[in-house]
Short mmCIF file of C-alpha atoms and ligand atoms in Angstrom, two decimals:
data_model
loop_
_atom_site.label_atom_id
_atom_site.label_comp_id
_atom_site.label_asym_id
_atom_site.label_seq_id
_atom_site.Cartn_x
_atom_site.Cartn_y
_atom_site.Cartn_z
CA MET A 180 25.68 156.33 -17.53
CA PRO A 181 25.51 152.61 -16.75
CA THR A 182 23.00 150.95 -14.48
CA VAL A 183 22.92 147.68 -12.53
CA CYS A 184 20.19 145.06 -12.98
CA LEU A 185 20.21 143.01 -9.79
CA PHE A 186 18.75 139.58 -10.58
CA THR A 187 17.15 137.79 -7.64
CA ARG A 188 14.41 135.30 -8.52
CA ASP A 189 13.65 136.66 -11.95
CA LEU A 190 16.30 134.65 -13.83
CA ARG A 191 15.16 135.20 -17.40
CA VAL A 192 15.47 137.51 -20.39
CA HIS A 193 11.92 137.13 -21.76
CA ASP A 194 9.34 139.44 -20.20
CA GLN A 195 11.93 140.82 -17.82
CA PRO A 196 10.82 144.36 -16.85
CA VAL A 197 13.79 144.87 -14.48
CA LEU A 198 16.37 144.23 -17.18
CA HIS A 199 14.41 146.29 -19.71
CA ALA A 200 14.19 149.33 -17.48
CA ALA A 201 17.85 149.08 -16.42
CA ALA A 202 18.97 148.80 -20.05
CA GLU A 203 16.78 151.67 -21.13
CA GLN A 204 18.03 153.97 -18.40
CA GLY A 205 21.68 153.02 -19.10
CA ASP A 206 21.18 153.36 -22.86
CA GLY A 207 22.35 149.75 -23.19
CA ASP A 208 25.19 149.99 -20.64
CA VAL A 209 24.11 147.63 -17.89
CA VAL A 210 25.68 145.26 -15.39
CA PRO A 211 23.46 142.17 -15.06
CA LEU A 212 24.41 141.09 -11.54
CA PHE A 213 23.65 138.08 -9.36
CA VAL A 214 24.94 137.91 -5.80
CA VAL A 215 25.24 134.59 -3.99
CA ASP A 216 24.31 136.11 -0.66
CA ASP A 217 25.58 134.32 2.46
CA GLU A 218 22.28 134.99 4.19
CA VAL A 219 20.07 133.03 1.77
CA GLU A 220 19.67 129.55 3.24
CA GLY A 221 17.89 128.31 0.14
CA PHE A 222 21.12 128.48 -1.88
CA ARG A 223 22.52 125.81 0.46
CA VAL A 224 19.72 123.30 -0.21
CA PRO A 225 21.19 120.80 -2.73
CA ASN A 226 18.07 120.47 -4.93
CA ARG A 227 17.56 124.19 -5.25
CA ALA A 228 21.31 124.80 -5.61
CA ARG A 229 21.36 122.48 -8.63
CA PHE A 230 18.38 124.19 -10.17
CA LEU A 231 19.84 127.62 -9.47
CA ALA A 232 23.22 126.74 -11.00
CA ASP A 233 21.47 125.55 -14.19
CA SER A 234 19.35 128.69 -14.22
CA LEU A 235 22.30 131.06 -13.85
CA ALA A 236 24.20 129.32 -16.66
CA ASP A 237 21.16 129.63 -18.89
CA LEU A 238 20.61 133.25 -17.93
CA ASP A 239 24.23 133.96 -18.87
CA ALA A 240 23.58 132.39 -22.28
CA GLY A 241 20.49 134.57 -22.75
CA LEU A 242 22.40 137.69 -21.77
CA ARG A 243 25.25 136.85 -24.14
CA ASN A 244 22.71 136.66 -26.97
CA ALA A 245 21.66 140.15 -25.96
CA GLY A 246 25.27 141.41 -26.00
CA ALA A 247 26.22 141.22 -22.29
CA ARG A 248 26.87 138.45 -19.77
CA LEU A 249 26.04 137.63 -16.19
CA VAL A 250 28.27 139.09 -13.47
CA VAL A 251 28.45 136.92 -10.34
CA ARG A 252 29.60 138.00 -6.91
CA TRP A 253 29.64 136.20 -3.53
CA GLY A 254 29.09 137.75 -0.12
CA ASP A 255 26.76 140.27 1.43
CA VAL A 256 24.30 141.41 -1.22
CA VAL A 257 24.26 145.06 -0.16
CA GLU A 258 28.05 145.37 -0.02
CA GLU A 259 28.52 143.63 -3.35
CA VAL A 260 25.89 145.74 -5.10
CA ARG A 261 27.41 148.95 -3.73
CA THR A 262 30.89 147.86 -4.84
CA VAL A 263 29.83 146.92 -8.37
CA ALA A 264 27.71 150.06 -8.75
CA GLY A 265 30.71 152.09 -7.56
CA GLU A 266 33.10 150.39 -10.03
CA VAL A 267 31.00 151.48 -13.01
CA ASP A 268 29.64 154.64 -11.40
CA ALA A 269 26.07 153.46 -11.99
CA THR A 270 23.25 155.96 -11.69
CA ALA A 271 20.76 153.39 -10.48
CA VAL A 272 20.24 149.80 -9.42
CA HIS A 273 17.07 148.05 -10.60
CA VAL A 274 15.58 145.09 -8.73
CA ALA A 275 12.29 143.14 -8.59
CA GLY A 276 9.99 143.74 -5.63
CA ASP A 277 9.57 140.66 -3.43
CA VAL A 278 7.70 139.70 -0.28
CA SER A 279 9.82 137.70 2.16
CA ALA A 280 11.20 139.27 5.33
CA TYR A 281 14.67 138.80 3.81
CA ALA A 282 13.63 140.66 0.64
CA GLY A 283 12.22 143.47 2.79
CA ARG A 284 15.49 143.82 4.72
CA ARG A 285 17.47 143.71 1.48
CA ARG A 286 15.37 146.45 -0.04
CA GLU A 287 15.71 148.74 2.99
CA ALA A 288 19.46 148.20 3.28
CA LEU A 289 19.97 148.77 -0.46
CA GLU A 290 17.88 151.92 -0.39
CA LYS A 291 19.92 153.26 2.51
CA GLY A 292 23.37 152.19 1.26
CA LEU A 293 22.86 153.28 -2.33
CA GLY A 294 21.29 156.52 -1.11
CA GLU A 295 24.49 157.25 0.84
CA ASP A 296 26.45 156.68 -2.39
CA GLY A 297 24.19 159.05 -4.30
CA ARG A 298 22.56 156.30 -6.36
CA GLU A 299 18.94 155.39 -6.84
CA LEU A 300 17.24 152.04 -6.13
CA VAL A 301 14.39 151.32 -8.54
CA VAL A 302 12.05 148.52 -7.42
CA HIS A 303 9.80 146.90 -10.07
CA ASP A 304 6.53 145.26 -9.12
CA ALA A 305 4.64 142.39 -10.77
CA VAL A 306 7.84 140.60 -11.77
CA VAL A 307 7.70 137.59 -9.43
CA THR A 308 3.88 137.49 -9.39
CA VAL A 309 1.21 138.16 -12.02
CA VAL A 310 -0.35 140.91 -9.95
CA ALA A 311 1.78 142.81 -7.44
CA PRO A 312 0.82 142.44 -3.75
CA GLY A 313 -1.22 145.43 -2.71
CA THR A 314 -2.73 146.00 -6.18
CA VAL A 315 -5.89 144.06 -5.44
CA THR A 316 -7.33 145.05 -2.09
CA PRO A 317 -10.67 144.61 -0.30
CA THR A 318 -12.92 147.56 0.52
CA SER A 319 -11.69 147.50 4.08
CA GLY A 320 -8.24 146.30 5.15
CA ASP A 321 -4.92 146.12 3.35
CA HIS A 322 -5.12 142.57 1.97
CA PHE A 323 -7.59 139.80 1.19
CA LYS A 324 -7.86 137.12 3.86
CA ILE A 325 -10.02 134.77 1.77
CA PHE A 326 -9.10 133.46 -1.66
CA THR A 327 -12.44 133.51 -3.53
CA PRO A 328 -13.10 137.28 -3.40
CA TYR A 329 -9.39 137.89 -4.02
CA HIS A 330 -9.54 135.75 -7.14
CA ARG A 331 -12.65 137.50 -8.43
CA LYS A 332 -10.90 140.86 -8.32
CA TRP A 333 -7.54 139.45 -9.44
CA ALA A 334 -9.10 138.02 -12.60
CA GLY A 335 -10.20 141.52 -13.64
CA VAL A 336 -6.73 143.08 -13.49
CA GLU A 337 -5.32 144.13 -16.87
CA THR A 338 -1.80 142.67 -17.15
CA ARG A 339 0.98 144.11 -19.31
CA ALA A 340 1.86 142.67 -22.72
CA PRO A 341 4.96 140.44 -22.38
CA LEU A 342 8.28 142.08 -23.25
CA ASP A 343 10.70 140.59 -25.79
CA PRO A 344 14.27 139.87 -24.67
CA PRO A 345 16.37 143.04 -24.87
CA ARG A 346 18.99 143.56 -27.60
CA GLY A 347 22.15 145.65 -27.78
CA LEU A 348 23.23 145.37 -24.15
CA ARG A 349 26.83 146.31 -23.28
CA LEU A 350 28.75 145.28 -20.19
CA PRO A 351 30.68 148.38 -19.05
CA LYS A 352 34.47 148.05 -19.54
CA GLY A 353 36.57 146.69 -16.70
CA VAL A 354 33.80 144.65 -15.04
CA LYS A 355 34.96 141.11 -14.31
CA ALA A 356 32.13 138.63 -14.85
CA GLY A 357 33.31 136.10 -12.24
CA ALA A 358 32.78 132.35 -12.57
CA LEU A 359 29.28 130.93 -12.74
CA PRO A 360 28.69 128.76 -9.66
CA ALA A 361 28.37 125.01 -9.98
CA ALA A 362 25.79 123.33 -7.75
CA THR A 363 28.57 121.89 -5.61
CA ASP A 364 30.01 125.38 -5.03
CA LEU A 365 26.68 126.33 -3.49
CA ALA A 366 25.65 123.31 -1.43
CA ASP A 367 27.02 120.03 -0.12
CA GLY A 368 24.98 116.87 -0.23
CA ASP A 369 23.15 114.68 -2.71
CA THR A 370 20.42 115.94 -4.99
CA ALA A 371 17.20 114.09 -5.79
CA HIS A 372 17.38 111.78 -8.81
CA GLY A 373 14.31 113.04 -10.58
CA LEU A 374 15.13 116.78 -10.68
CA LEU A 375 14.08 118.75 -13.74
CA PRO A 376 16.79 120.82 -15.45
CA GLY A 377 16.75 124.47 -14.41
CA GLY A 378 16.85 127.51 -16.66
CA GLU A 379 14.72 129.61 -18.96
CA LYS A 380 15.27 127.43 -22.02
CA ALA A 381 13.97 124.34 -20.19
CA ALA A 382 11.12 126.41 -18.73
CA ARG A 383 9.96 127.65 -22.12
CA ALA A 384 10.13 124.16 -23.63
CA ARG A 385 8.08 122.83 -20.73
CA VAL A 386 5.46 125.57 -21.13
CA ASP A 387 5.10 124.80 -24.86
CA ASP A 388 4.59 121.14 -24.05
CA TRP A 389 2.24 121.92 -21.16
CA LEU A 390 0.01 124.26 -23.18
CA ASP A 391 -0.46 121.46 -25.72
CA ARG A 392 -1.86 119.21 -23.00
CA ILE A 393 -3.43 121.74 -20.65
CA ASP A 394 -6.89 120.29 -21.37
CA GLU A 395 -5.95 117.29 -19.20
CA TYR A 396 -5.76 119.62 -16.22
CA GLY A 397 -9.41 119.44 -15.24
CA GLN A 398 -9.43 115.65 -14.84
CA GLY A 399 -5.79 114.92 -14.06
CA GLN A 400 -4.91 117.69 -11.66
CA ASP A 401 -5.85 115.89 -8.46
CA LEU A 402 -4.72 112.39 -9.39
CA PRO A 403 -1.08 112.00 -8.39
CA ALA A 404 -0.58 108.75 -10.31
CA ARG A 405 -1.00 110.74 -13.54
CA ASP A 406 1.51 113.35 -14.67
CA GLY A 407 -1.43 115.74 -14.88
CA THR A 408 0.03 119.01 -13.61
CA SER A 409 2.52 121.37 -15.23
CA ARG A 410 5.48 120.92 -12.85
CA LEU A 411 6.33 124.52 -13.61
CA SER A 412 6.65 125.44 -9.93
CA PRO A 413 10.48 125.53 -9.72
CA TYR A 414 10.65 127.64 -12.89
CA LEU A 415 8.14 130.04 -11.38
CA HIS A 416 10.00 130.10 -8.08
CA PHE A 417 13.30 131.08 -9.69
CA GLY A 418 11.61 133.32 -12.24
CA CYS A 419 12.92 131.36 -15.23
CA LEU A 420 9.41 132.00 -16.42
CA SER A 421 7.33 135.15 -16.19
CA PRO A 422 4.08 134.38 -14.35
CA THR A 423 2.38 137.20 -16.26
CA GLU A 424 3.40 135.77 -19.61
CA LEU A 425 2.37 132.28 -18.49
CA ALA A 426 -1.08 133.45 -17.36
CA ARG A 427 -1.62 135.30 -20.63
CA ARG A 428 -0.46 132.38 -22.76
CA ALA A 429 -2.62 129.89 -20.88
CA GLY A 430 -5.70 132.14 -21.25
CA THR A 431 -9.08 131.28 -19.83
CA ASP A 432 -10.86 130.00 -22.95
CA SER A 433 -11.27 126.45 -21.71
CA GLU A 434 -12.35 125.38 -18.25
CA ALA A 435 -9.04 123.56 -17.80
CA ALA A 436 -7.01 126.67 -18.70
CA ALA A 437 -9.09 128.80 -16.34
CA GLN A 438 -8.50 126.25 -13.58
CA PHE A 439 -4.76 126.37 -14.23
CA VAL A 440 -4.67 130.19 -14.18
CA ARG A 441 -6.63 130.04 -10.92
CA GLN A 442 -3.65 128.18 -9.40
CA LEU A 443 -1.43 131.09 -10.44
CA ALA A 444 -3.86 133.32 -8.55
CA TRP A 445 -3.38 131.10 -5.47
CA ARG A 446 0.33 131.75 -5.81
CA ASP A 447 -0.29 135.50 -5.95
CA PHE A 448 -2.75 135.24 -3.06
CA HIS A 449 -0.16 133.68 -0.76
CA HIS A 450 2.40 136.30 -1.82
CA GLN A 451 0.01 139.17 -1.00
CA THR A 452 -0.77 137.58 2.38
CA LEU A 453 2.88 137.29 3.32
CA ALA A 454 3.61 140.79 2.00
CA ALA A 455 0.92 142.17 4.31
CA VAL A 456 1.86 140.01 7.31
CA PRO A 457 5.60 139.21 7.04
CA ARG A 458 5.64 137.53 10.48
CA ALA A 459 3.43 134.77 9.00
CA SER A 460 6.53 133.04 7.65
CA THR A 461 7.26 131.92 11.21
CA GLN A 462 4.22 132.76 13.35
CA ASP A 463 0.57 131.71 13.15
CA TYR A 464 -1.31 133.96 10.75
CA ARG A 465 -4.36 133.26 12.89
CA ASP A 466 -3.81 132.19 16.46
CA ARG A 467 -6.05 129.17 17.19
CA GLY A 468 -4.60 128.66 20.65
CA ASP A 469 -2.75 125.54 19.54
CA ARG A 470 -0.46 123.79 21.96
CA TRP A 471 1.30 121.55 19.47
CA ARG A 472 2.56 118.26 20.79
CA ARG A 473 6.24 117.53 20.72
CA ASP A 474 7.25 114.00 19.72
CA ASP A 475 10.60 113.60 17.99
CA GLU A 476 10.02 109.94 17.21
CA GLU A 477 6.70 110.58 15.45
CA PHE A 478 8.17 113.51 13.55
CA ALA A 479 11.08 111.33 12.42
CA ALA A 480 8.66 108.60 11.28
CA TRP A 481 6.79 111.20 9.19
CA ALA A 482 9.95 112.74 7.74
CA GLU A 483 11.49 109.36 6.95
CA ALA A 484 8.36 107.96 5.31
CA ARG A 485 7.70 105.20 7.85
CA THR A 486 4.36 106.22 9.36
CA GLY A 487 2.71 102.98 8.31
CA VAL A 488 0.07 104.97 6.40
CA PRO A 489 0.89 104.14 2.77
CA ILE A 490 -0.38 107.31 1.08
CA VAL A 491 1.57 109.48 3.53
CA ASP A 492 4.77 107.48 3.14
CA ALA A 493 4.37 107.46 -0.66
CA GLY A 494 4.16 111.27 -0.72
CA MET A 495 7.22 111.67 1.47
CA ARG A 496 9.18 109.25 -0.71
CA GLN A 497 8.21 111.24 -3.79
CA LEU A 498 9.55 114.37 -2.04
CA HIS A 499 12.87 112.74 -1.27
CA HIS A 500 13.32 111.13 -4.69
CA GLU A 501 12.10 113.93 -6.93
CA GLY A 502 12.60 117.05 -4.81
CA TRP A 503 8.97 117.74 -5.65
CA MET A 504 5.62 116.47 -4.37
CA HIS A 505 2.20 116.49 -5.98
CA ASN A 506 -0.12 119.10 -4.45
CA ARG A 507 -2.65 116.51 -3.24
CA LEU A 508 0.14 114.72 -1.38
CA ARG A 509 1.39 117.98 0.12
CA LEU A 510 -2.12 118.42 1.50
CA ILE A 511 -2.38 114.85 2.80
CA THR A 512 1.09 114.67 4.37
CA GLY A 513 0.69 118.18 5.82
CA SER A 514 -2.69 117.39 7.32
CA PHE A 515 -1.35 114.13 8.73
CA LEU A 516 1.51 115.91 10.49
CA THR A 517 -0.50 118.79 11.89
CA LYS A 518 -3.93 117.31 12.47
CA SER A 519 -3.44 113.57 12.92
CA LEU A 520 -0.17 113.85 14.88
CA TYR A 521 -0.86 117.41 16.09
CA LEU A 522 2.76 118.42 15.55
CA ASP A 523 3.78 122.00 14.76
CA TRP A 524 3.37 123.08 11.11
CA ARG A 525 6.75 124.84 11.29
CA LEU A 526 8.52 121.46 11.59
CA GLY A 527 6.86 120.23 8.42
CA ALA A 528 7.45 123.49 6.59
CA ARG A 529 11.15 123.39 7.45
CA HIS A 530 11.46 119.78 6.29
CA PHE A 531 9.75 120.62 2.98
CA LEU A 532 12.03 123.63 2.44
CA GLY A 533 15.03 121.37 2.91
CA HIS A 534 13.99 119.22 -0.07
CA LEU A 535 11.58 120.99 -2.43
CA VAL A 536 13.12 122.27 -5.64
CA ASP A 537 10.24 124.78 -5.74
CA GLY A 538 10.66 125.59 -2.00
CA ASP A 539 9.30 129.10 -1.67
CA VAL A 540 8.71 131.05 1.52
CA ALA A 541 5.33 132.50 0.52
CA ASN A 542 3.89 129.37 -1.06
CA ASN A 543 5.32 126.91 1.42
CA GLN A 544 4.66 128.71 4.69
CA MET A 545 1.21 129.98 3.71
CA ASN A 546 0.15 126.59 2.38
CA TRP A 547 1.40 124.91 5.54
CA GLN A 548 -0.61 127.40 7.57
CA TRP A 549 -3.61 126.75 5.34
CA VAL A 550 -3.30 123.00 5.98
CA ALA A 551 -2.74 123.47 9.72
CA GLY A 552 -5.80 125.70 9.97
CA THR A 553 -3.78 128.64 11.25
CA GLY A 554 -3.86 130.34 7.85
CA THR A 555 -6.52 131.34 5.35
CA ASP A 556 -8.58 128.13 5.12
CA THR A 557 -12.21 129.02 5.80
CA ARG A 558 -12.67 125.55 7.38
CA PRO A 559 -9.64 125.50 9.65
CA ASN A 560 -10.69 122.47 11.70
CA ARG A 561 -11.25 120.05 8.84
CA VAL A 562 -9.09 116.94 9.07
CA LEU A 563 -8.19 115.12 5.85
CA ASN A 564 -8.58 111.43 6.58
CA PRO A 565 -5.64 109.96 4.63
CA ILE A 566 -7.48 106.71 3.85
CA THR A 567 -10.54 108.48 2.42
CA GLN A 568 -8.22 110.79 0.49
CA ALA A 569 -6.17 107.85 -0.79
CA LYS A 570 -9.25 105.99 -2.04
CA ARG A 571 -10.58 109.10 -3.77
CA TYR A 572 -7.38 110.40 -5.38
CA ASP A 573 -5.44 107.17 -5.89
CA PRO A 574 -8.41 104.96 -6.76
CA ASP A 575 -6.35 102.12 -8.27
CA GLY A 576 -3.57 102.42 -5.71
CA ASP A 577 -1.03 103.02 -8.48
CA PHE A 578 0.66 106.00 -6.85
CA VAL A 579 1.23 104.08 -3.63
CA ARG A 580 2.25 100.97 -5.56
CA HIS A 581 4.95 102.98 -7.33
CA TRP A 582 6.46 104.51 -4.19
CA VAL A 583 5.80 101.74 -1.68
CA PRO A 584 6.67 98.64 -3.72
CA GLU A 585 6.79 96.47 -0.61
CA LEU A 586 2.95 96.62 -0.70
CA ALA A 587 2.64 96.00 -4.45
CA GLU A 588 0.98 92.62 -4.02
CA LEU A 589 -2.12 94.26 -2.47
CA GLU A 590 -4.53 94.87 -5.33
CA GLY A 591 -6.60 98.00 -5.98
CA THR A 592 -7.47 100.10 -2.95
CA ARG A 593 -6.50 97.25 -0.58
CA ILE A 594 -3.04 98.78 -0.74
CA HIS A 595 -4.25 101.78 1.24
CA GLU A 596 -5.02 99.76 4.39
CA PRO A 597 -2.43 96.98 4.55
CA TRP A 598 -3.15 96.32 8.24
CA LYS A 599 -6.58 94.96 7.28
CA HIS A 600 -5.23 92.24 5.03
CA GLY A 601 -2.91 90.22 7.22
CA GLY A 602 -0.02 88.52 5.45
CA ASN A 603 3.63 89.00 6.11
CA LEU A 604 4.37 92.42 4.70
CA ASP A 605 7.64 94.23 5.25
CA TYR A 606 5.83 97.41 6.25
CA PRO A 607 5.19 99.03 9.67
CA ALA A 608 1.84 99.31 11.44
CA PRO A 609 0.33 102.85 11.51
CA ILE A 610 1.92 105.05 14.18
CA VAL A 611 -1.45 106.54 15.05
CA ASP A 612 -5.13 105.56 15.20
CA LEU A 613 -6.51 107.82 12.48
CA GLU A 614 -10.09 108.06 13.76
CA GLN A 615 -9.03 108.83 17.29
CA ALA A 616 -6.37 111.30 16.15
CA GLY A 617 -8.92 113.29 14.15
CA SER A 618 -11.28 113.65 17.09
CA ALA A 619 -8.39 114.45 19.47
CA PHE A 620 -7.40 117.31 17.16
CA ARG A 621 -10.96 118.63 16.96
CA SER A 622 -11.36 118.58 20.70
CA ALA A 623 -7.95 120.28 21.17
CA ARG A 624 -9.31 123.02 18.93
CA GLY A 625 -12.58 123.06 20.84
CA ALA A 626 -14.42 122.25 17.58
P1 LIG B 183 0.19 123.15 -11.17
O1 LIG B 183 -0.95 122.41 -10.66
O2 LIG B 183 0.63 122.88 -12.59
O3 LIG B 183 -0.03 124.66 -10.91
C1 LIG B 183 0.60 125.71 -11.66
C2 LIG B 183 1.30 126.64 -10.73
O4 LIG B 183 0.37 127.29 -9.87
C3 LIG B 183 2.31 125.99 -9.81
O5 LIG B 183 3.54 125.78 -10.46
C4 LIG B 183 2.39 126.98 -8.66
O6 LIG B 183 3.26 128.03 -8.96
C5 LIG B 183 0.97 127.50 -8.59
N1 LIG B 183 0.21 126.76 -7.58
C6 LIG B 183 -0.47 125.62 -7.73
N2 LIG B 183 -1.08 125.28 -6.57
C7 LIG B 183 -0.75 126.21 -5.68
C8 LIG B 183 -1.06 126.42 -4.31
N3 LIG B 183 -1.85 125.60 -3.61
N4 LIG B 183 -0.52 127.51 -3.69
C9 LIG B 183 0.27 128.36 -4.37
N5 LIG B 183 0.58 128.22 -5.66
C10 LIG B 183 0.09 127.16 -6.31
N6 LIG B 183 4.27 125.58 -4.09
C11 LIG B 183 5.46 126.13 -4.37
O7 LIG B 183 5.65 126.65 -5.47
N7 LIG B 183 6.47 126.12 -3.44
C12 LIG B 183 6.32 125.56 -2.21
O8 LIG B 183 7.25 125.60 -1.40
C13 LIG B 183 5.07 124.95 -1.91
N8 LIG B 183 4.87 124.34 -0.71
C14 LIG B 183 3.64 123.78 -0.43
C15 LIG B 183 3.42 123.19 0.82
C16 LIG B 183 2.19 122.63 1.14
C17 LIG B 183 1.95 122.03 2.51
C18 LIG B 183 1.16 122.66 0.18
C19 LIG B 183 -0.19 122.06 0.49
C20 LIG B 183 1.36 123.23 -1.07
C21 LIG B 183 2.59 123.80 -1.40
N9 LIG B 183 2.82 124.41 -2.65
C22 LIG B 183 4.04 124.99 -2.92
C23 LIG B 183 1.72 124.57 -3.63
C24 LIG B 183 1.57 123.46 -4.67
O9 LIG B 183 1.57 122.20 -4.06
C25 LIG B 183 2.67 123.50 -5.74
O10 LIG B 183 2.80 124.79 -6.27
C26 LIG B 183 2.34 122.55 -6.89
O11 LIG B 183 2.19 121.24 -6.42
C27 LIG B 183 3.45 122.61 -7.94
O12 LIG B 183 3.23 121.68 -8.95
P2 LIG B 183 2.85 122.14 -10.42
O13 LIG B 183 3.80 123.19 -10.89
O14 LIG B 183 2.75 120.92 -11.25
O15 LIG B 183 1.44 122.79 -10.18
#
């Protein structure tokens, strides 16, 4: 009897436990299904829509190599899955476990609906993360609240050997595949110019290249002017790449590789936090009694990269042009919004999700909360001074010079404080006094 493999954000054929199990149970007869669900706002974000369209086309190619093809449906995910499962009289539907509130609702509704139809829902863990949320737990409590002890235990978990792509799949007769969506079918609006191509093939090529230069990670990781990180985040977000396979391939033999794998543990950490506390996608994980200011003009200046603080504006311009921002800049721009301007982290998180090609509820919301000091940072009241940060992490000013060319004539670190150097620059004055803002935040927090 056939089965259905419901793809969500595990768009690959290598190391794909959901597809493997569905194919095994159906003895090769399987419907690989993707539903463009009306409820998923992320499909309507142009940068992610482009990446998703590429990824679905590539997944279809991978499935054709295995003997099947991708079936695409539009509408309510539960209704579409029930219809397709009914058409082929599937015994079971297989899907990856996931952590967002949406994924939780989807799982419950599928369980109920399929149950009414006499079909089983099989949920597979450790598909979107290396280690499934809930696997690594502290001695008391249901999840780790601090990264370091989480990581210690996480590093000791035995992961499965990666699975090869399946062979000998058959699409049950009479199932119409449906057209693969183009990016413009999914979302209106322009995409960033510097977007990477989506899909498993591009992901695997990028990993091969990255593993050849992973030794740069230790020195280059925090310097945004260098291309010193993997830029694998969108591939991990859409599951074009198995995080388990990536962690195993990277290994921990060198310090740089171990440092890289540690970042994958951060990703898992934020997923386990959100899985345990789903309300943290919209509410403070830890209530610090904040009464965020409201200032639409200051928020607009931040969002439109005209704060007058060059490192902040450079980061925001990178976001808009590439649909991606270096981690150090995400920290600096996030801290500036929440701690220098004392504006609500949710505003920043929403703006990021509207542009990031790797925009991901667990990673984005929990990192924003970390930056705002309402999350899992053990030093929640620290304020990143953007000038100190700029001088440390952009020591020659090259990152700012690239993104804020109107300041290019200022040499070296002079570019980070244009207001000190006079001249007639076409660049605004800072919208806030950084020293004063930092102490205002600390006193608002009573720190
Ligand atoms: P690398 O340095 O090459 O790291 C490898 C992988 O590890 C990344 O691809 C990512 O999957 C994971 N990783 C690295 N750093 C972190 C981290 N701090 N937290 C969780 N996972 C991490 N990451 C997202 O994937 N989606 C988001 O929406 C997102 N929003 C963020 C918002 C803020 C305010 C901050 C501070 C960070 C955010 N991050 C997010 C985390 C991090 O900035 C990106 O994962 C990273 O910059 C991606 O680039 P890379 O693939 O080159 O990373």
